[in-house]
């Protein structure tokens, strides 16, 4: 998928409605997902907000969510955010978009998402990207429970 | 806590893919897969994402092509497929027609056009593609600018879609007047 070049610069283009609806159907069928909502609404979707089931997390984490964007250029952003009981946030982002510092495909490191590193994915198909992101989040949740158990002992 | 890996090990990814396979049939997975395919792609590659055999993928893709949802590029060997954006845009426009009157569709176009003017004023051009996202060196600023530009692109796309919806609505559900 090639970005449209204009003025010598690639841009991200409009949201890809079909892919956003595809992601919505896929996420809403996942056991870890509590609710999916389009922002601002389903008629003019810009972003898909995926609220994760807070019962899946230890009590230290009060909420988990994924904000997903997908563009007609094949660019995307999956922003994962955990809200803590301590009012802190833990967040990271899988991104694909033109930028001057990293590869088009890059990752914003937790806990704040400020530091970026280049990223490699086996496939850029939305269904495959979803699988990687969801598996990473599920691994993160398992690590949370491991930590809680280790602290209790 | 251990380090966070943005690309977890294959077992974890396979776990997510297995859940998808368990809750869907082959046709659903081929359909889901091709809706995310925006460039001509071989049916073997689509089969690999859809976790089915190439023959099964081809059978369902040919069916979807007959229905107009998929575009088949038969001129190449092996056959390649991608989603049919014009069909899917028509489907999106029909969604907009469902709950709205012609007047409501016209009003929405007016509102969106007014918002477009704000972007034209801010960036001093009427073409969002002419604006560079790299005027700011800072990564976060690039993101903010990208968000603004994407919103502008989205507005342009929405205006055209509502215009198509108005046309369909005024023609009693047809693209062209009876």
Tab-separated table of C-alpha atoms in Angstrom:
chain	number	residue	atom	x	y	z
A	1	UNK	CA	0.000	0.000	0.000
A	2	UNK	CA	1.620	3.198	-1.153
A	3	UNK	CA	0.898	6.561	0.364
A	4	UNK	CA	-0.237	9.269	-2.034
A	5	UNK	CA	2.690	11.535	-2.729
A	6	UNK	CA	1.816	15.168	-3.013
A	7	UNK	CA	4.166	18.102	-2.779
A	8	UNK	CA	6.840	15.421	-2.390
A	9	UNK	CA	5.377	14.436	0.995
A	10	UNK	CA	3.306	11.383	1.804
A	11	UNK	CA	0.110	11.984	3.768
A	12	UNK	CA	-2.159	9.719	5.756
A	13	UNK	CA	-5.437	10.314	3.923
A	14	UNK	CA	-9.002	9.851	5.201
A	15	UNK	CA	-10.109	7.109	7.610
A	16	UNK	CA	-10.715	3.748	5.956
A	17	UNK	CA	-14.362	3.134	6.898
A	18	UNK	CA	-14.431	-0.441	5.640
A	19	UNK	CA	-11.392	-1.412	7.665
A	20	UNK	CA	-12.698	0.392	10.771
A	21	UNK	CA	-15.964	-1.544	10.489
A	22	UNK	CA	-14.000	-4.745	9.937
A	23	UNK	CA	-11.939	-4.074	13.084
A	24	UNK	CA	-15.133	-3.288	15.005
A	25	UNK	CA	-16.652	-6.660	14.110
A	26	UNK	CA	-13.444	-8.495	14.980
A	27	UNK	CA	-12.899	-6.780	18.325
A	28	UNK	CA	-16.527	-7.041	19.434
A	29	UNK	CA	-16.322	-10.852	19.100
A	30	UNK	CA	-13.305	-11.041	21.449
A	31	UNK	CA	-13.901	-12.259	25.031
A	32	UNK	CA	-11.597	-9.581	26.475
A	33	UNK	CA	-13.633	-6.742	24.883
A	34	UNK	CA	-16.444	-5.113	26.843
A	35	UNK	CA	-17.631	-2.516	24.324
A	36	UNK	CA	-16.759	-0.994	20.926
A	37	UNK	CA	-17.785	2.528	19.924
A	38	UNK	CA	-17.045	4.689	16.875
A	39	UNK	CA	-15.846	8.220	17.520
A	40	UNK	CA	-17.574	10.595	16.864
A	41	UNK	CA	-20.267	8.221	15.536
A	42	UNK	CA	-20.862	5.316	13.181
A	43	UNK	CA	-21.894	7.555	10.238
A	44	UNK	CA	-18.672	9.569	10.264
A	45	UNK	CA	-16.200	7.179	11.903
A	46	UNK	CA	-12.725	8.552	12.660
A	47	UNK	CA	-11.644	6.229	15.423
A	48	UNK	CA	-12.745	2.942	16.935
A	49	UNK	CA	-12.735	2.919	20.743
A	50	UNK	CA	-12.412	-0.534	22.224
A	51	UNK	CA	-13.126	-0.756	25.959
A	52	UNK	CA	-11.593	-3.831	27.548
A	53	UNK	CA	-13.267	-5.785	30.339
A	54	UNK	CA	-11.868	-4.344	33.606
A	55	UNK	CA	-12.635	-7.645	35.372
A	56	UNK	CA	-9.701	-9.096	33.420
A	57	UNK	CA	-7.237	-6.878	35.286
A	58	UNK	CA	-5.976	-6.964	38.861
A	59	UNK	CA	-7.444	-4.212	41.058
A	60	UNK	CA	-4.427	-1.945	40.517
A	61	UNK	CA	-5.692	-1.340	36.971
A	62	UNK	CA	-9.089	0.314	36.802
A	63	UNK	CA	-9.544	0.382	33.016
A	64	UNK	CA	-7.939	-0.759	29.782
A	65	UNK	CA	-8.723	0.492	26.308
A	66	UNK	CA	-7.519	0.451	22.712
A	67	UNK	CA	-8.112	3.419	20.402
A	68	UNK	CA	-7.779	2.323	16.789
A	69	UNK	CA	-7.419	4.332	13.634
A	70	UNK	CA	-6.939	3.106	10.081
A	71	UNK	CA	-6.430	5.199	6.955
A	72	UNK	CA	-7.009	4.578	3.249
A	73	UNK	CA	-3.231	4.812	2.779
A	74	UNK	CA	-2.725	1.699	4.935
A	75	UNK	CA	-1.463	3.825	7.829
A	76	UNK	CA	-2.796	3.055	11.269
A	77	UNK	CA	-2.564	3.687	14.982
A	78	UNK	CA	-3.414	1.321	17.839
A	79	UNK	CA	-3.160	3.191	21.139
A	80	UNK	CA	-3.317	1.046	24.277
A	81	UNK	CA	-3.987	2.767	27.595
A	82	UNK	CA	-4.213	1.365	31.124
A	83	UNK	CA	-5.631	3.628	33.801
A	84	UNK	CA	-4.318	2.862	37.279
A	85	UNK	CA	-6.055	3.150	40.635
A	86	UNK	CA	-3.152	5.472	41.509
A	87	UNK	CA	-4.327	7.893	38.748
A	88	UNK	CA	-1.262	7.040	36.667
A	89	UNK	CA	-1.475	5.923	33.051
A	90	UNK	CA	0.513	3.247	31.239
A	91	UNK	CA	0.340	3.556	27.481
A	92	UNK	CA	1.951	2.551	24.209
A	93	UNK	CA	1.132	2.794	20.510
A	94	UNK	CA	1.620	0.735	17.349
A	95	UNK	CA	1.830	3.315	14.581
A	96	UNK	CA	2.286	3.441	10.851
A	97	UNK	CA	2.528	6.910	9.343
A	98	UNK	CA	5.101	9.108	7.630
A	99	UNK	CA	7.506	10.793	10.015
A	100	UNK	CA	10.990	12.224	9.966
A	101	UNK	CA	12.488	10.148	12.817
A	102	UNK	CA	11.537	6.512	12.543
A	103	UNK	CA	10.442	4.021	9.987
A	104	UNK	CA	6.917	4.519	8.742
A	105	UNK	CA	6.088	1.571	10.980
A	106	UNK	CA	7.129	2.265	14.576
A	107	UNK	CA	6.232	1.739	18.209
A	108	UNK	CA	5.741	4.281	20.981
A	109	UNK	CA	7.253	2.694	24.081
A	110	UNK	CA	5.455	2.426	27.393
A	111	UNK	CA	4.970	3.722	30.004
A	112	UNK	CA	4.391	7.184	28.494
A	113	UNK	CA	4.575	6.547	24.748
A	114	UNK	CA	7.147	9.304	24.215
A	115	UNK	CA	10.089	7.168	23.101
A	116	UNK	CA	9.748	5.558	19.699
A	117	UNK	CA	11.472	2.564	18.140
A	118	UNK	CA	11.212	1.040	14.687
A	119	UNK	CA	8.808	-1.862	14.439
A	120	UNK	CA	8.600	-4.917	12.242
A	121	UNK	CA	5.363	-6.797	11.662
A	122	UNK	CA	4.965	-10.027	9.693
A	123	UNK	CA	1.899	-8.646	7.882
A	124	UNK	CA	0.182	-5.261	7.473
A	125	UNK	CA	-3.262	-6.728	6.892
A	126	UNK	CA	-5.687	-5.268	9.473
A	127	UNK	CA	-6.747	-8.710	10.713
A	128	UNK	CA	-3.081	-9.678	11.268
A	129	UNK	CA	-2.173	-6.366	12.916
A	130	UNK	CA	-5.179	-6.826	15.220
A	131	UNK	CA	-3.943	-10.311	16.179
A	132	UNK	CA	-0.488	-8.998	17.109
A	133	UNK	CA	-1.832	-6.045	19.120
A	134	UNK	CA	-4.415	-8.129	20.951
A	135	UNK	CA	-1.876	-10.878	21.720
A	136	UNK	CA	0.535	-8.235	23.093
A	137	UNK	CA	-2.192	-6.787	25.329
A	138	UNK	CA	-3.207	-10.252	26.541
A	139	UNK	CA	0.439	-11.051	27.335
A	140	UNK	CA	0.639	-7.785	29.267
A	141	UNK	CA	-2.447	-8.749	31.315
A	142	UNK	CA	-0.925	-12.171	32.078
A	143	UNK	CA	2.221	-10.387	33.293
A	144	UNK	CA	0.046	-8.280	35.589
A	145	UNK	CA	-1.441	-11.381	37.224
A	146	UNK	CA	2.010	-12.995	37.508
A	147	UNK	CA	3.213	-9.899	39.304
A	148	UNK	CA	0.209	-9.830	41.649
A	149	UNK	CA	0.758	-13.498	42.542
A	150	UNK	CA	4.480	-12.969	43.083
A	151	UNK	CA	3.775	-10.056	45.455
A	152	UNK	CA	1.230	-12.059	47.458
A	153	UNK	CA	3.683	-14.861	48.161
B	1	UNK	CA	7.349	-6.389	35.619
B	2	UNK	CA	9.020	-7.910	32.552
B	3	UNK	CA	9.581	-5.792	29.462
B	4	UNK	CA	6.703	-5.246	27.121
B	5	UNK	CA	7.122	-6.717	23.656
B	6	UNK	CA	5.081	-4.986	20.895
B	7	UNK	CA	5.301	-8.195	18.846
B	8	UNK	CA	4.665	-11.085	21.252
B	9	UNK	CA	5.765	-14.637	20.554
B	10	UNK	CA	4.062	-16.611	17.810
B	11	UNK	CA	2.096	-18.792	20.262
B	12	UNK	CA	0.269	-15.775	21.680
B	13	UNK	CA	-0.560	-14.441	18.194
B	14	UNK	CA	-1.687	-17.904	17.078
B	15	UNK	CA	-3.971	-18.032	20.116
B	16	UNK	CA	-5.845	-14.948	18.894
B	17	UNK	CA	-5.987	-16.284	15.336
B	18	UNK	CA	-7.281	-19.677	16.587
B	19	UNK	CA	-10.164	-17.969	18.412
B	20	UNK	CA	-11.123	-16.260	15.149
B	21	UNK	CA	-10.990	-19.583	13.322
B	22	UNK	CA	-13.121	-21.289	15.948
B	23	UNK	CA	-15.946	-18.766	15.887
B	24	UNK	CA	-16.193	-18.310	12.091
B	25	UNK	CA	-16.555	-20.454	8.996
B	26	UNK	CA	-14.267	-20.286	5.973
B	27	UNK	CA	-16.539	-17.961	3.995
B	28	UNK	CA	-16.663	-15.446	6.894
B	29	UNK	CA	-12.882	-15.432	7.188
B	30	UNK	CA	-12.340	-14.960	3.453
B	31	UNK	CA	-14.929	-12.140	3.538
B	32	UNK	CA	-13.307	-10.517	6.614
B	33	UNK	CA	-9.902	-10.805	5.001
B	34	UNK	CA	-10.747	-9.401	1.586
B	35	UNK	CA	-12.515	-6.388	3.145
B	36	UNK	CA	-9.067	-5.386	4.398
B	37	UNK	CA	-7.362	-5.955	1.028
B	38	UNK	CA	-6.958	-2.680	-0.870
B	39	UNK	CA	-4.411	-3.799	-3.435
B	40	UNK	CA	-4.605	-6.614	-5.939
B	41	UNK	CA	-3.531	-9.689	-3.945
B	42	UNK	CA	-3.162	-13.346	-4.914
B	43	UNK	CA	-5.776	-15.743	-3.551
B	44	UNK	CA	-3.002	-17.819	-1.951
B	45	UNK	CA	-1.987	-14.818	0.157
B	46	UNK	CA	-5.624	-14.111	1.075
B	47	UNK	CA	-6.001	-17.803	2.010
B	48	UNK	CA	-2.992	-17.586	4.302
B	49	UNK	CA	-4.475	-14.630	6.233
B	50	UNK	CA	-7.921	-16.284	6.262
B	51	UNK	CA	-6.441	-19.555	7.549
B	52	UNK	CA	-7.992	-21.724	4.843
B	53	UNK	CA	-6.885	-23.619	1.744
B	54	UNK	CA	-6.112	-21.624	-1.437
B	55	UNK	CA	-8.847	-23.512	-3.311
B	56	UNK	CA	-11.484	-22.651	-0.724
B	57	UNK	CA	-10.372	-18.999	-0.737
B	58	UNK	CA	-10.599	-18.839	-4.541
B	59	UNK	CA	-14.074	-20.373	-4.553
B	60	UNK	CA	-15.401	-17.821	-2.033
B	61	UNK	CA	-13.560	-14.913	-3.678
B	62	UNK	CA	-15.114	-15.755	-7.050
B	63	UNK	CA	-18.531	-15.814	-5.382
B	64	UNK	CA	-17.874	-12.449	-3.701
B	65	UNK	CA	-16.713	-11.085	-7.063
B	66	UNK	CA	-20.002	-12.162	-8.644
B	67	UNK	CA	-21.816	-10.317	-5.857
B	68	UNK	CA	-19.807	-7.174	-6.643
B	69	UNK	CA	-18.162	-6.964	-3.206
B	70	UNK	CA	-14.793	-8.042	-4.577
B	71	UNK	CA	-12.893	-7.108	-7.731
B	72	UNK	CA	-11.153	-9.976	-9.493
B	73	UNK	CA	-8.112	-9.365	-11.656
B	74	UNK	CA	-8.374	-12.456	-13.842
B	75	UNK	CA	-5.857	-11.186	-16.386
B	76	UNK	CA	-2.989	-12.230	-14.142
B	77	UNK	CA	-1.952	-15.728	-13.127
B	78	UNK	CA	-2.558	-16.689	-10.398
B	79	UNK	CA	-5.799	-14.701	-10.084
B	80	UNK	CA	-5.678	-11.673	-7.790
B	81	UNK	CA	-8.439	-10.032	-5.808
B	82	UNK	CA	-9.207	-6.917	-3.795
B	83	UNK	CA	-12.261	-5.355	-2.234
B	84	UNK	CA	-14.468	-3.365	-4.607
B	85	UNK	CA	-14.361	0.150	-3.137
B	86	UNK	CA	-17.018	1.594	-5.443
B	87	UNK	CA	-19.511	-1.069	-4.357
B	88	UNK	CA	-18.605	-0.527	-0.701
B	89	UNK	CA	-18.890	3.270	-1.017
B	90	UNK	CA	-22.372	2.851	-2.487
B	91	UNK	CA	-23.187	0.625	0.497
B	92	UNK	CA	-21.894	3.316	2.893
B	93	UNK	CA	-24.014	5.964	1.138
B	94	UNK	CA	-27.064	3.712	1.506
B	95	UNK	CA	-26.436	3.504	5.246
B	96	UNK	CA	-26.657	7.294	5.365
B	97	UNK	CA	-29.906	7.273	3.351
B	98	UNK	CA	-31.663	4.862	5.714
B	99	UNK	CA	-32.607	7.200	8.563
B	100	UNK	CA	-32.520	10.581	6.858
B	101	UNK	CA	-34.655	12.778	4.652
B	102	UNK	CA	-33.205	14.556	1.612
B	103	UNK	CA	-33.312	17.845	3.555
B	104	UNK	CA	-31.342	16.352	6.436
B	105	UNK	CA	-28.688	15.085	4.030
B	106	UNK	CA	-28.432	18.516	2.367
B	107	UNK	CA	-28.166	20.204	5.795
B	108	UNK	CA	-25.350	17.864	6.832
B	109	UNK	CA	-23.407	18.648	3.649
B	110	UNK	CA	-23.796	22.369	4.460
B	111	UNK	CA	-22.465	21.866	7.991
B	112	UNK	CA	-19.503	19.836	6.777
B	113	UNK	CA	-18.696	22.388	4.067
B	114	UNK	CA	-18.647	25.147	6.697
B	115	UNK	CA	-16.156	23.111	8.724
B	116	UNK	CA	-14.073	22.567	5.615
B	117	UNK	CA	-13.764	26.359	5.252
B	118	UNK	CA	-11.999	26.482	8.626
B	119	UNK	CA	-9.317	24.134	7.317
B	120	UNK	CA	-8.950	26.083	4.072
B	121	UNK	CA	-8.482	29.283	6.119
B	122	UNK	CA	-6.018	27.684	8.525
B	123	UNK	CA	-3.774	26.067	5.908
B	124	UNK	CA	-4.205	28.641	3.131
B	125	UNK	CA	-5.045	26.047	0.468
B	126	UNK	CA	-8.147	24.110	-0.526
B	127	UNK	CA	-6.209	20.872	-1.033
B	128	UNK	CA	-5.351	18.858	2.106
B	129	UNK	CA	-2.836	16.806	0.112
B	130	UNK	CA	-0.782	19.947	-0.559
B	131	UNK	CA	0.023	20.397	3.145
B	132	UNK	CA	3.172	18.858	4.593
B	133	UNK	CA	3.014	17.045	7.930
B	134	UNK	CA	6.724	17.638	8.468
B	135	UNK	CA	6.727	21.367	9.160
B	136	UNK	CA	7.326	20.467	12.801
B	137	UNK	CA	10.351	18.412	13.760
B	138	UNK	CA	8.806	17.157	16.990
B	139	UNK	CA	7.133	13.752	16.698
B	140	UNK	CA	4.099	14.735	18.776
B	141	UNK	CA	3.581	17.866	16.668
B	142	UNK	CA	3.752	15.727	13.522
B	143	UNK	CA	1.031	13.574	15.092
B	144	UNK	CA	-1.154	16.569	15.873
B	145	UNK	CA	-0.750	17.893	12.355
B	146	UNK	CA	-1.504	14.476	10.916
B	147	UNK	CA	-4.664	14.318	13.008
B	148	UNK	CA	-5.772	17.716	11.677
B	149	UNK	CA	-5.001	16.770	8.076
B	150	UNK	CA	-6.675	13.400	8.430
B	151	UNK	CA	-9.753	15.139	9.835
B	152	UNK	CA	-9.738	17.405	6.772
B	153	UNK	CA	-9.374	14.430	4.390
B	154	UNK	CA	-12.205	12.745	6.310
B	155	UNK	CA	-14.420	15.812	5.905
B	156	UNK	CA	-13.826	15.895	2.143
B	157	UNK	CA	-14.668	12.194	1.930
B	158	UNK	CA	-17.793	12.620	4.100
B	159	UNK	CA	-19.043	15.519	1.977
B	160	UNK	CA	-18.799	13.380	-1.175
B	161	UNK	CA	-20.486	10.457	0.556
B	162	UNK	CA	-23.411	12.595	1.835
B	163	UNK	CA	-23.716	14.063	-1.677
B	164	UNK	CA	-23.995	10.541	-3.086
B	165	UNK	CA	-26.545	9.703	-0.368
B	166	UNK	CA	-28.597	12.790	-1.298
B	167	UNK	CA	-28.565	11.698	-4.925
B	168	UNK	CA	-29.715	8.160	-4.048
B	169	UNK	CA	-32.402	9.545	-1.752
B	170	UNK	CA	-33.698	12.003	-4.385
B	171	UNK	CA	-33.841	9.186	-6.943
B	172	UNK	CA	-35.905	6.994	-4.611
B	173	UNK	CA	-33.066	4.619	-3.881
B	174	UNK	CA	-31.526	4.577	-7.354
B	175	UNK	CA	-28.170	5.994	-8.356
B	176	UNK	CA	-29.677	7.439	-11.543
B	177	UNK	CA	-33.160	8.970	-11.993
B	178	UNK	CA	-35.790	6.455	-13.124
